[in-house]
Each structure stands twice: as C-alpha cells, then as structure tokens.
Amino acid sequence: MPRTLPHSIEKDVAYQTNRDHWHNELRILEAQRETVRQGGGERAAERQKAKGKMLARERVEALIDSGTRLHELGSFAAWKMYEEWGGAPSAGVVIGLGTVRGRECVIVSNDATVKAGAWFPMTCKKVLRAQEIAMENRLPIIYLVDSAGVFLPLQDQIFPDKEDFGRAFFNNARLSAEGIYQIAAIMGSCVAGGAYLPIMSDEALIVEGNGTIFLAGAHLVRAAIGEQIDNQSLGGAEVQVDISGVVDDRFPDDLSAIEHIRARIGELAHPAPAPFDRIEPVEPLADAEDLLGILPVDRSRPYDTYRLLACLLDGSELTEYKATYGRTLICGTGRIGGWAVGVVANQRLIVHRRRGLGASEKEMQIGGVIYPDAADKAARFVELMNQKGVPLLFLQDVTGFMVGSTAEREGIIKDGAKLVNVVANSVVPKITVFIGNSFGAGNYAMCGRAYGARFYYAWPSASIAVMGGAQASNTLLSIQLKNRGDDISQEERAALLAEIQARYDAAANPRYAAARLWVDEIIDPRATREIVARSLAAAAHNPDLPPFRQGVLQT
C-alpha cells in the first residue's frame, strides 16, 4: 500500500541557510543562461535582423504553440569551451522539445549569430543528441537551418569519426526509414555536406532571398572551376525549387515558412501511445520550495531522501519495495504528473542495519554508499519495473559502492555487477536526475550517461566525477610527490593540494558536465516534477518496447 511520506519540515537555521544558498546559485545560473541566450552578441543579432532574418530563438518561439514554452536542452553546451575562437555559446544551436499544433516535437535551430551557425565539435554532438531523442521517443523533428557548415579550424574534430558530422545524415536516413517525420526549412546558408541534412529530411522548404543551398559556395566554385556566379544564382530559392527541384517549396520570409511547417505538423497521423499508466495528477503535500531547504550546501552532509521524494511525488505517496532491506537505496513506485514511475534513489540519511539475529548486532551504513544488499534489492526492483511496464526515475546522490573486507566478503562486486547489468538491459524509459554526488561506478549503477536513459538532468548541487574531490586531490598529490621525498614544506604541500583540488572541483561542476552534454540540462530543483512529467509524456510517444532480457548474472 502507498504511504504518505513525511512532508512537514522545521524551517530552522540550517533550512534557511540551505535555501538562501541555492536561491543565490539559481540566480547565478539563470544570469549565465541569459548570457548564453544572447548567442554571438548584439551586433551579430543586428546584422542578422538587417537581412530580414529572425534570430534562432525567435524562430522557435514563432514555431511552437501560443501559451507553450520550449523545453530547451543543452543550453550550456560548449560552456567555456573554444574560447581561443571567441567561444560558441550554446554550441551555436538551439534544441529542445516544443509543442507544435498540439504535437510534441524535437526542434533544432541553428544560431547564425555564432560564427554564422558553423558546426563546432559540440554543435555536432548536440544535433546528434537531438536526433537520438527523436529516434528513442519517436518524435517528429524540425530543423531550422542557417549554418555555414563545419568550423574549418576544428575540422579534424568534426568531420571524420563515427559520431561526427556525417552521423547526422546517417541519422536522417534512419529516422526516415523508421517513419519518424523530419521537415527542414533553409533560412540562411546551407553549405557543402550540411546541404544533405535538409534534403535527407522528408520535406524541405527554403526562404527566398536569404536561403541558399549548394555543395560549394560562389568563392569555392570560382577557385575550383573558374565560374563567376553569386550565391543566389548558384543555389537560391528559385534555382533549387523551380529549376533543380531539390527543395520542395519556397516562401517569402521566415514567418511564412514557419507557418507552413506548423501546417505540415498538424497533418501528421497520431500513433498509438505507449501503455504507461497515467491518472489525474495530484499535487504533492510538500512545497517544492522545501527542496532548496532540505538539500545541504555541503555535499558530504546527510539528509532524508524521503523528504525530497515528498516534494516530487503526487500526493507525497510512495509504495516502497523492500523498505527494511538494503536501506541505502530507496526503491518504490509513485506518480509524477499522474504518470506511474518506479523510483530508485540514494538515501543520504545515515541508517543502521541489523546483522544476524541478535538485536544488539548492528552496523552503521554510510548514506549515499551502495551496499551489497541495496544493490541486490535495486536489481530486483528494476527487473520488476520492466516486467510491469513502469518507467524508471533514478535520483542520483551516490559516492560509490562500499569498499573494504566486509563488503568484499559479502559479494559487493557480484551484486554491483547485477545492478549494472539490469540497468543496462532495462527497456522501459529511464530518466536520470543528478541531485548530488555521482561518483565512480555508482554513476553507472544509477543509470549515468552511458546507460541509455531517455533524458538526463542535473540540479545545481550535482557533482559528477570518478571520486570525491578530497580523495582524488590527496591521491593525485601523493602521486606527484612520490619521487620528491620529504623535500617539500607543509606550506608548499598545502598550496599544491589546493591547486589540484580547485582543478578537480571545476571539472566536477555541473556546468562542466552540461558543457559536454553529459547531462541534457541543469534544472531548478523546484521544476523537477514538471520536467520529469513532460519527459515521461515524450517517452510515451514510443509504444515499442522490446522484450526485457539480460545476460549471465552471478547469483
């Protein structure tokens, strides 16, 4: 039976301190996100508008239904990367989920204010991620194309490898073959290999005067074969629609092309949804604001994960699985936005477990660590959710698997491997939220980036690394000092340790992860319910779940 989770909370000094800290962190995050939204800056935006072109995010706003908003993904992509080239805010492309004529779609919109929309390595990774989301969830995908093609100084990192530029066109072909609708509007440049993306879509449009598509622009044509021609005469709207027939339709401006896309999306058939259970949603009994007060500033401090769940689950209700066993992992079913979900969450509160039959035989368990019994429980629970067809939500705040002689004798490697195996082979949609630490193999067991979740989100409190900063810094310091003996003062040792830890902490920051698309977006914890519910609704567009199988397990 479901039980109502503890939801009343004392708003003491610790609560107020935590809340004030995270409010400030969220203000900083939103200010940085707003800077990213400016793309290449005011002057670049003015130049684009002088040509009669809309900006990337303006196009998206015109495309999606009135009263809805884009669920943007990858807004921090390439954050603080490519600075020797002037940076690439948001990797020069806007992607996300948008509602068009009542249909959830994946939207890709090049930002031509950033190096004329050229593709950096992270641009490529971001577009491939958008296509992956469309494929996994069987969502229509809309490309608003305005790109100068590959950023040539970094061509060796964009062009040749399996997950590079060519993979986008490979995905075009696979999406179309799977019956997943793609439509592209050429609103600016579309050059060289990039020309294949709209033409390998199911339908392609072009905007007169600004849109051009060709394998080689006028300058390259002149250099290659000596032909004197301008870009519009070479591959403008009239040429590619009326003469070559490469593009399907032409439109006088961005808005009219966007309206045509909306009409096309409105015509699409409505496939049967996945049979995931959903009922009328109920608000939690706990206030979402409490998430900021519960979450400690110091990631090593314990807190009660049940109280976090009370802020996230409908009615603050959880039907727990094996509640008194393997207590450093909480497993159970609840609802978010009416959708049934199976929750796997690290319990950060320090708990005790009883060993043997004697009431006095107890052993302290460290919060956030996965013990053999917890791994065994979670593996069974994930199997059960696949059997029942219930999507999974992983809430990660894990410092890893337990180490030491006791854990080894209890079979921690075996039980950990069982959990990793089952998570890897799970077929129901998985959504992962990094709420705190995500260290070592704990990242894998709790469905980290390598384990095929449909969506990945991080709170500002997240930290993703192979181990904690203090442990890693001391390990690295020991390695550096190995051959130096005692010929170093305590002051030098402290300074070196501080430098190592600062570098390590910077790499563990959620912005670092978001820059490299290890997570899809850094989110406000208070918006988690809404975002997870929208992600589950997107996942429900794919009704095809393969049978759940797993390999050999050590039992």
CSV table of C-alpha atoms in Angstrom, one decimal, residues 110-531:
chain,number,residue,atom,x,y,z
A,110,ASN,CA,21.0,27.0,-35.9
A,111,ASP,CA,22.1,30.2,-34.3
A,112,ALA,CA,23.7,32.2,-37.2
A,113,THR,CA,24.9,34.9,-34.8
A,114,VAL,CA,27.6,32.4,-33.5
A,115,LYS,CA,30.2,32.0,-36.2
A,116,ALA,CA,27.5,32.1,-38.9
A,117,GLY,CA,26.0,29.0,-37.4
A,118,ALA,CA,29.1,26.9,-38.1
A,119,TRP,CA,29.4,23.5,-36.6
A,120,PHE,CA,31.9,23.1,-33.7
A,121,PRO,CA,32.5,19.6,-32.3
A,122,MET,CA,29.9,20.2,-29.6
A,123,THR,CA,27.4,21.5,-32.2
A,124,CYS,CA,27.7,18.1,-33.8
A,125,LYS,CA,27.3,16.3,-30.6
A,126,LYS,CA,24.3,18.4,-29.7
A,127,VAL,CA,22.5,17.9,-33.0
A,128,LEU,CA,23.2,14.1,-32.8
A,129,ARG,CA,21.6,14.2,-29.3
A,130,ALA,CA,18.5,15.9,-30.7
A,131,GLN,CA,18.2,13.2,-33.3
A,132,GLU,CA,18.8,10.5,-30.7
A,133,ILE,CA,15.9,11.9,-28.6
A,134,ALA,CA,13.7,12.0,-31.7
A,135,MET,CA,14.6,8.3,-32.5
A,136,GLU,CA,14.2,6.9,-29.0
A,137,ASN,CA,10.9,8.7,-28.4
A,138,ARG,CA,9.5,8.6,-32.0
A,139,LEU,CA,9.0,12.4,-32.0
A,140,PRO,CA,8.8,14.4,-35.3
A,141,ILE,CA,11.9,16.6,-35.7
A,142,ILE,CA,12.1,20.1,-37.2
A,143,TYR,CA,15.3,21.6,-38.5
A,144,LEU,CA,15.5,25.4,-38.9
A,145,VAL,CA,18.7,25.6,-40.9
A,146,ASP,CA,21.0,28.6,-41.0
A,147,SER,CA,24.6,27.3,-41.0
A,148,ALA,CA,27.9,28.0,-42.7
A,149,GLY,CA,28.8,24.3,-42.2
A,150,VAL,CA,31.9,22.8,-40.5
A,151,PHE,CA,34.0,25.3,-38.4
A,152,LEU,CA,37.2,24.7,-40.5
A,153,PRO,CA,39.9,25.4,-37.9
A,154,LEU,CA,38.5,22.3,-36.0
A,155,GLN,CA,37.5,20.2,-39.0
A,156,ASP,CA,39.6,17.3,-37.8
A,157,GLN,CA,37.4,17.0,-34.7
A,158,ILE,CA,34.1,17.3,-36.6
A,159,PHE,CA,34.4,15.6,-39.9
A,160,PRO,CA,35.7,12.0,-40.0
A,161,ASP,CA,34.7,9.9,-37.0
A,162,LYS,CA,31.7,7.7,-36.3
A,163,GLU,CA,29.9,10.2,-34.0
A,164,ASP,CA,30.9,13.3,-36.1
A,165,PHE,CA,29.3,15.4,-38.8
A,166,GLY,CA,28.4,12.5,-41.2
A,167,ARG,CA,26.4,10.8,-38.4
A,168,ALA,CA,23.8,13.5,-38.7
A,169,PHE,CA,22.9,12.4,-42.2
A,170,PHE,CA,23.2,8.7,-41.2
A,171,ASN,CA,20.5,9.5,-38.6
A,172,ASN,CA,18.5,11.4,-41.2
A,173,ALA,CA,18.3,8.2,-43.2
A,174,ARG,CA,17.5,6.0,-40.2
A,175,LEU,CA,14.8,8.3,-38.9
A,176,SER,CA,13.1,8.4,-42.2
A,177,ALA,CA,13.3,4.7,-42.6
A,178,GLU,CA,11.7,4.3,-39.1
A,179,GLY,CA,8.8,6.5,-40.2
A,180,ILE,CA,9.8,9.4,-37.9
A,181,TYR,CA,8.8,12.6,-39.7
A,182,GLN,CA,11.5,15.2,-40.4
A,183,ILE,CA,11.0,18.6,-42.0
A,184,ALA,CA,13.6,21.3,-42.6
A,185,ALA,CA,13.4,25.0,-43.5
A,186,ILE,CA,16.5,26.5,-45.1
A,187,MET,CA,16.5,30.0,-43.7
A,188,GLY,CA,20.1,31.0,-44.4
A,189,SER,CA,23.2,29.3,-45.5
A,190,CYS,CA,23.3,25.6,-46.1
A,191,VAL,CA,26.6,24.6,-47.4
A,192,ALA,CA,28.6,21.5,-48.5
A,193,GLY,CA,28.0,18.4,-46.5
A,194,GLY,CA,25.5,20.3,-44.4
A,195,ALA,CA,23.2,20.5,-47.5
A,196,TYR,CA,22.4,16.8,-47.1
A,197,LEU,CA,20.6,17.4,-43.7
A,198,PRO,CA,17.5,19.2,-45.1
A,199,ILE,CA,17.5,17.2,-48.4
A,200,MET,CA,17.6,13.9,-46.5
A,201,SER,CA,14.6,15.1,-44.4
A,202,ASP,CA,11.1,14.1,-45.6
A,203,GLU,CA,10.3,17.6,-46.6
A,204,ALA,CA,12.4,20.7,-47.3
A,205,LEU,CA,11.5,24.4,-47.6
A,206,ILE,CA,13.6,27.5,-48.4
A,207,VAL,CA,13.2,31.2,-47.7
A,208,GLU,CA,13.6,33.5,-50.7
A,209,GLY,CA,16.5,36.0,-50.6
A,210,ASN,CA,18.2,34.5,-47.6
A,211,GLY,CA,18.1,30.8,-48.0
A,212,THR,CA,20.9,29.2,-50.2
A,213,ILE,CA,21.8,25.5,-50.5
A,214,PHE,CA,24.7,24.1,-52.5
A,215,LEU,CA,27.7,21.8,-52.3
A,216,ALA,CA,30.1,24.6,-52.9
A,217,GLY,CA,29.6,28.4,-52.5
A,218,ALA,CA,30.4,31.0,-55.1
A,219,HIS,CA,34.0,31.6,-53.8
A,220,LEU,CA,34.9,27.9,-53.9
A,221,VAL,CA,33.2,27.4,-57.3
A,222,ARG,CA,35.3,30.3,-58.7
A,223,ALA,CA,38.5,28.8,-57.2
A,224,ALA,CA,37.7,25.3,-58.3
A,225,ILE,CA,36.4,25.7,-61.9
A,226,GLY,CA,36.7,29.4,-62.6
A,227,GLU,CA,32.9,30.0,-62.9
A,228,GLN,CA,31.8,33.6,-61.9
A,229,ILE,CA,28.5,33.4,-60.1
A,230,ASP,CA,26.8,34.8,-56.9
A,231,ASN,CA,25.3,32.6,-54.2
A,232,GLN,CA,21.6,33.2,-55.0
A,233,SER,CA,22.1,32.4,-58.7
A,234,LEU,CA,24.1,29.3,-57.7
A,235,GLY,CA,21.7,27.8,-55.1
A,236,GLY,CA,19.0,30.3,-54.1
A,237,ALA,CA,15.3,29.6,-53.7
A,238,GLU,CA,14.3,30.0,-57.3
A,239,VAL,CA,17.1,27.8,-58.6
A,240,GLN,CA,16.6,24.9,-56.1
A,241,VAL,CA,12.8,24.9,-56.2
A,242,ASP,CA,11.9,26.0,-59.7
A,243,ILE,CA,14.8,24.6,-61.7
A,244,SER,CA,16.6,21.8,-59.9
A,245,GLY,CA,13.6,20.6,-57.8
A,246,VAL,CA,16.0,19.8,-54.9
A,247,VAL,CA,13.8,21.8,-52.4
A,248,ASP,CA,10.0,21.3,-52.2
A,249,ASP,CA,8.7,24.8,-51.6
A,250,ARG,CA,9.8,28.4,-51.3
A,251,PHE,CA,8.4,31.2,-49.1
A,252,PRO,CA,9.0,34.9,-48.9
A,253,ASP,CA,10.1,35.1,-45.3
A,254,ASP,CA,10.8,33.2,-42.1
A,255,LEU,CA,7.3,33.5,-40.7
A,256,SER,CA,5.6,32.2,-43.7
A,257,ALA,CA,7.9,29.2,-43.8
A,258,ILE,CA,7.3,28.6,-40.1
A,259,GLU,CA,3.5,28.7,-40.7
A,260,HIS,CA,3.9,26.1,-43.4
A,261,ILE,CA,5.9,23.8,-41.0
A,262,ARG,CA,3.1,24.2,-38.4
A,263,ALA,CA,0.5,23.2,-41.0
A,264,ARG,CA,2.6,20.1,-42.1
A,265,ILE,CA,3.0,19.0,-38.4
A,266,GLY,CA,-0.8,19.5,-37.9
A,267,GLU,CA,-1.5,16.9,-40.7
A,268,LEU,CA,0.5,14.1,-39.1
A,269,ALA,CA,-1.2,10.9,-38.1
A,270,HIS,CA,-1.4,10.3,-34.3
A,271,PRO,CA,0.2,6.9,-33.5
A,272,ALA,CA,-1.0,4.9,-30.6
A,273,PRO,CA,0.8,5.9,-27.3
A,274,ALA,CA,2.8,3.6,-25.1
A,275,PRO,CA,0.6,1.9,-22.5
A,276,PHE,CA,2.3,3.5,-19.5
A,277,ASP,CA,-0.3,4.1,-16.8
A,278,ARG,CA,-1.5,7.6,-16.1
A,279,ILE,CA,-4.2,9.0,-13.9
A,280,GLU,CA,-5.3,12.5,-12.9
A,281,PRO,CA,-2.3,14.2,-11.3
A,282,VAL,CA,-2.3,15.3,-7.7
A,283,GLU,CA,0.0,18.0,-6.2
A,284,PRO,CA,2.5,16.9,-3.5
A,285,LEU,CA,1.6,17.7,0.1
A,286,ALA,CA,5.1,19.2,0.4
A,287,ASP,CA,6.1,22.5,-1.1
A,288,ALA,CA,8.6,22.4,-3.9
A,289,GLU,CA,10.4,25.3,-2.2
A,290,ASP,CA,11.4,22.8,0.6
A,291,LEU,CA,13.7,21.1,-1.9
A,292,LEU,CA,16.1,24.1,-1.6
A,293,GLY,CA,15.9,24.0,2.2
A,294,ILE,CA,16.4,20.2,2.6
A,295,LEU,CA,19.4,20.0,0.2
A,296,PRO,CA,22.6,20.7,2.2
A,297,VAL,CA,25.2,23.1,0.9
A,298,ASP,CA,28.0,20.7,1.9
A,299,ARG,CA,27.6,17.6,-0.3
A,300,SER,CA,29.0,15.4,2.4
A,301,ARG,CA,26.2,16.2,4.8
A,302,PRO,CA,23.3,13.7,5.3
A,303,TYR,CA,19.7,14.5,4.6
A,304,ASP,CA,16.5,12.4,4.4
A,305,THR,CA,15.7,11.5,0.8
A,306,TYR,CA,12.2,10.6,1.7
A,307,ARG,CA,11.6,14.3,2.3
A,308,LEU,CA,12.9,15.1,-1.2
A,309,LEU,CA,10.5,12.5,-2.6
A,310,ALA,CA,7.6,14.1,-0.7
A,311,CYS,CA,8.2,17.2,-2.8
A,312,LEU,CA,8.3,15.3,-6.1
A,313,LEU,CA,5.7,12.6,-6.0
A,314,ASP,CA,1.9,13.0,-6.5
A,315,GLY,CA,0.2,13.3,-3.1
A,316,SER,CA,3.7,12.7,-1.5
A,317,GLU,CA,2.9,9.0,-1.7
A,318,LEU,CA,5.3,6.1,-2.2
A,319,THR,CA,4.7,2.4,-2.3
A,320,GLU,CA,8.0,1.2,-1.1
A,321,TYR,CA,9.7,-2.0,-2.2
A,322,LYS,CA,11.6,-4.0,0.5
A,323,ALA,CA,11.5,-1.0,2.8
A,324,THR,CA,13.5,-2.6,5.6
A,325,TYR,CA,16.2,-4.2,3.4
A,326,GLY,CA,19.1,-2.6,1.6
A,327,ARG,CA,18.2,0.8,3.1
A,328,THR,CA,20.9,2.9,1.5
A,329,LEU,CA,18.8,2.7,-1.7
A,330,ILE,CA,15.1,3.6,-1.7
A,331,CYS,CA,13.0,1.7,-4.3
A,332,GLY,CA,9.3,2.1,-4.8
A,333,THR,CA,6.5,3.2,-7.1
A,334,GLY,CA,4.7,6.5,-7.1
A,335,ARG,CA,3.4,9.0,-9.6
A,336,ILE,CA,4.7,12.2,-11.1
A,337,GLY,CA,2.2,14.3,-13.1
A,338,GLY,CA,-0.1,11.3,-12.9
A,339,TRP,CA,2.4,9.0,-14.6
A,340,ALA,CA,3.3,5.8,-12.8
A,341,VAL,CA,7.1,5.7,-12.1
A,342,GLY,CA,9.5,3.4,-10.4
A,343,VAL,CA,11.9,5.4,-8.2
A,344,VAL,CA,15.4,4.4,-7.4
A,345,ALA,CA,17.0,6.9,-5.1
A,346,ASN,CA,20.1,7.0,-2.9
A,347,GLN,CA,19.3,7.5,0.8
A,348,ARG,CA,21.7,10.1,2.2
A,349,LEU,CA,20.5,9.7,5.8
A,350,ILE,CA,22.8,7.5,7.8
A,351,VAL,CA,21.0,4.3,8.7
A,352,HIS,CA,21.6,1.2,10.7
A,353,ARG,CA,21.0,-2.4,9.6
A,354,ARG,CA,20.6,-5.4,11.8
A,355,ARG,CA,23.1,-8.2,11.2
A,356,GLY,CA,22.2,-11.8,12.3
A,357,LEU,CA,19.5,-12.4,14.8
A,358,GLY,CA,20.8,-10.5,17.8
A,359,ALA,CA,19.1,-7.2,18.4
A,360,SER,CA,22.4,-5.7,19.6
A,361,GLU,CA,24.3,-6.7,16.4
A,362,LYS,CA,24.1,-3.6,14.3
A,363,GLU,CA,26.4,-1.9,11.8
A,364,MET,CA,26.4,1.7,10.7
A,365,GLN,CA,25.7,2.2,7.0
A,366,ILE,CA,27.1,5.3,5.3
A,367,GLY,CA,24.5,7.4,3.5
A,368,GLY,CA,25.0,7.6,-0.3
A,369,VAL,CA,27.0,4.4,-0.5
A,370,ILE,CA,25.6,1.3,-2.2
A,371,TYR,CA,26.0,-1.8,-0.1
A,372,PRO,CA,25.6,-5.4,-1.4
A,373,ASP,CA,22.0,-5.8,-0.1
A,374,ALA,CA,21.0,-2.4,-1.6
A,375,ALA,CA,22.4,-3.4,-5.0
A,376,ASP,CA,20.6,-6.7,-4.9
A,377,LYS,CA,17.3,-5.0,-4.0
A,378,ALA,CA,17.6,-2.4,-6.7
A,379,ALA,CA,18.5,-5.0,-9.3
A,380,ARG,CA,15.3,-7.0,-8.4
A,381,PHE,CA,13.3,-3.8,-8.4
A,382,VAL,CA,14.5,-2.7,-11.9
A,383,GLU,CA,13.6,-6.2,-13.2
A,384,LEU,CA,10.1,-5.9,-11.7
A,385,MET,CA,9.5,-2.5,-13.3
A,386,ASN,CA,10.4,-3.9,-16.7
A,387,GLN,CA,8.0,-6.8,-16.0
A,388,LYS,CA,5.2,-4.4,-15.2
A,389,GLY,CA,6.0,-1.8,-17.9
A,390,VAL,CA,6.6,1.1,-15.5
A,391,PRO,CA,9.1,3.8,-16.4
A,392,LEU,CA,12.1,4.4,-14.1
A,393,LEU,CA,13.3,7.5,-12.4
A,394,PHE,CA,16.8,7.5,-10.9
A,395,LEU,CA,17.7,10.1,-8.4
A,396,GLN,CA,21.5,10.1,-8.0
A,397,ASP,CA,23.4,11.2,-4.9
A,398,VAL,CA,25.9,8.4,-4.7
A,399,THR,CA,29.5,8.2,-3.6
A,400,GLY,CA,30.0,4.7,-5.0
A,401,PHE,CA,29.9,1.1,-3.9
A,402,MET,CA,31.0,0.1,-0.4
A,403,VAL,CA,34.7,-1.0,-0.1
A,404,GLY,CA,36.6,-3.0,2.5
A,405,SER,CA,36.9,-6.6,3.6
A,406,THR,CA,33.3,-6.9,4.9
A,407,ALA,CA,31.8,-5.7,1.6
A,408,GLU,CA,34.1,-7.9,-0.5
A,409,ARG,CA,33.2,-11.0,1.5
A,410,GLU,CA,29.5,-10.1,1.1
A,411,GLY,CA,30.0,-10.0,-2.7
A,412,ILE,CA,29.8,-6.3,-3.5
A,413,ILE,CA,31.3,-6.8,-6.9
A,414,LYS,CA,28.8,-9.5,-7.8
A,415,ASP,CA,25.8,-7.5,-6.5
A,416,GLY,CA,27.0,-4.3,-8.1
A,417,ALA,CA,27.5,-6.1,-11.4
A,418,LYS,CA,24.0,-7.5,-11.2
A,419,LEU,CA,22.6,-4.0,-10.8
A,420,VAL,CA,24.7,-2.5,-13.6
A,421,ASN,CA,23.6,-5.5,-15.9
A,422,VAL,CA,19.9,-5.0,-15.2
A,423,VAL,CA,20.1,-1.2,-15.7
A,424,ALA,CA,22.0,-1.6,-19.0
A,425,ASN,CA,19.4,-4.1,-20.3
A,426,SER,CA,16.3,-2.3,-19.0
A,427,VAL,CA,13.8,-1.5,-21.8
A,428,VAL,CA,11.3,0.8,-20.1
A,429,PRO,CA,12.0,4.5,-20.4
A,430,LYS,CA,14.6,5.7,-17.8
A,431,ILE,CA,15.1,9.3,-16.6
A,432,THR,CA,18.0,10.3,-14.5
A,433,VAL,CA,18.3,13.3,-12.3
A,434,PHE,CA,21.7,14.1,-10.7
A,435,ILE,CA,20.8,15.7,-7.4
A,436,GLY,CA,24.2,15.5,-5.6
A,437,ASN,CA,27.3,13.3,-5.9
A,438,SER,CA,27.7,10.9,-8.8
A,439,PHE,CA,31.0,9.2,-8.2
A,440,GLY,CA,32.7,6.1,-9.7
A,441,ALA,CA,30.7,3.0,-10.5
A,442,GLY,CA,27.8,4.5,-8.5
A,443,ASN,CA,27.2,6.7,-11.6
A,444,TYR,CA,26.8,3.6,-13.7
A,445,ALA,CA,24.6,1.6,-11.4
A,446,MET,CA,22.3,4.6,-11.0
A,447,CYS,CA,21.9,5.0,-14.8
A,448,GLY,CA,24.6,7.5,-15.7
A,449,ARG,CA,25.1,8.9,-19.2
A,450,ALA,CA,26.5,5.6,-20.6
A,451,TYR,CA,23.3,3.7,-19.6
A,452,GLY,CA,20.7,4.8,-22.0
A,453,ALA,CA,18.2,7.0,-20.1
A,454,ARG,CA,15.9,8.9,-22.3
A,455,PHE,CA,16.7,12.2,-20.6
A,456,TYR,CA,19.4,13.4,-18.1
A,457,TYR,CA,19.0,16.4,-15.8
A,458,ALA,CA,21.2,17.9,-13.1
A,459,TRP,CA,20.5,20.1,-10.1
A,460,PRO,CA,23.0,22.9,-9.4
A,461,SER,CA,24.1,20.7,-6.5
A,462,ALA,CA,25.3,17.9,-8.8
A,463,SER,CA,28.9,16.7,-8.9
A,464,ILE,CA,30.0,14.1,-11.4
A,465,ALA,CA,33.4,12.6,-11.1
A,466,VAL,CA,35.3,9.3,-10.6
A,467,MET,CA,35.6,10.1,-6.9
A,468,GLY,CA,35.1,12.9,-4.4
A,469,GLY,CA,37.4,16.0,-4.6
A,470,ALA,CA,39.2,15.5,-1.3
A,471,GLN,CA,40.0,11.8,-2.0
A,472,ALA,CA,41.0,12.5,-5.6
A,473,SER,CA,43.2,15.5,-4.7
A,474,ASN,CA,45.1,13.7,-2.0
A,475,THR,CA,45.6,10.7,-4.4
A,476,LEU,CA,46.9,13.0,-7.1
A,477,LEU,CA,49.1,14.8,-4.6
A,478,SER,CA,50.6,11.5,-3.4
A,479,ILE,CA,51.4,10.6,-7.0
A,480,GLN,CA,53.1,13.9,-7.7
A,481,LEU,CA,55.1,13.8,-4.5
A,482,LYS,CA,56.1,10.1,-4.9
A,483,ASN,CA,59.6,10.8,-6.1
A,484,ARG,CA,60.2,14.0,-4.2
A,485,GLY,CA,60.7,12.5,-0.8
A,486,ASP,CA,60.3,14.9,2.1
A,487,ASP,CA,61.9,17.8,0.2
A,488,ILE,CA,58.8,20.0,0.4
A,489,SER,CA,57.4,22.3,3.1
A,490,GLN,CA,54.0,22.0,4.6
A,491,GLU,CA,53.1,25.3,3.0
A,492,GLU,CA,54.1,24.1,-0.5
A,493,ARG,CA,52.2,20.9,0.1
A,494,ALA,CA,49.1,22.8,1.1
A,495,ALA,CA,49.3,25.1,-1.9
A,496,LEU,CA,49.8,22.3,-4.3
A,497,LEU,CA,46.9,20.4,-2.8
A,498,ALA,CA,44.6,23.5,-3.1
A,499,GLU,CA,45.6,23.9,-6.7
A,500,ILE,CA,44.8,20.3,-7.5
A,501,GLN,CA,41.5,20.4,-5.7
A,502,ALA,CA,40.4,23.6,-7.4
A,503,ARG,CA,41.1,22.0,-10.8
A,504,TYR,CA,39.3,18.8,-9.8
A,505,ASP,CA,36.3,20.7,-8.4
A,506,ALA,CA,35.9,22.7,-11.6
A,507,ALA,CA,35.7,19.5,-13.6
A,508,ALA,CA,33.1,18.1,-11.2
A,509,ASN,CA,30.9,21.2,-11.5
A,510,PRO,CA,27.5,20.6,-13.2
A,511,ARG,CA,28.3,23.3,-15.8
A,512,TYR,CA,31.3,21.3,-16.9
A,513,ALA,CA,29.1,18.2,-17.4
A,514,ALA,CA,26.4,20.3,-19.2
A,515,ALA,CA,29.1,21.8,-21.5
A,516,ARG,CA,30.0,18.3,-22.7
A,517,LEU,CA,26.4,17.1,-22.8
A,518,TRP,CA,26.9,14.5,-20.0
A,519,VAL,CA,23.5,16.0,-18.9
A,520,ASP,CA,20.8,17.4,-21.1
A,521,GLU,CA,20.2,20.4,-18.9
A,522,ILE,CA,20.8,21.9,-15.5
A,523,ILE,CA,17.4,22.5,-13.9
A,524,ASP,CA,15.9,24.3,-11.0
A,525,PRO,CA,15.0,21.6,-8.4
A,526,ARG,CA,11.6,23.2,-8.0
A,527,ALA,CA,10.8,22.5,-11.7
A,528,THR,CA,11.7,18.8,-11.5
A,529,ARG,CA,8.1,17.5,-11.3
A,530,GLU,CA,7.1,19.5,-14.4
A,531,ILE,CA,10.2,18.5,-16.4
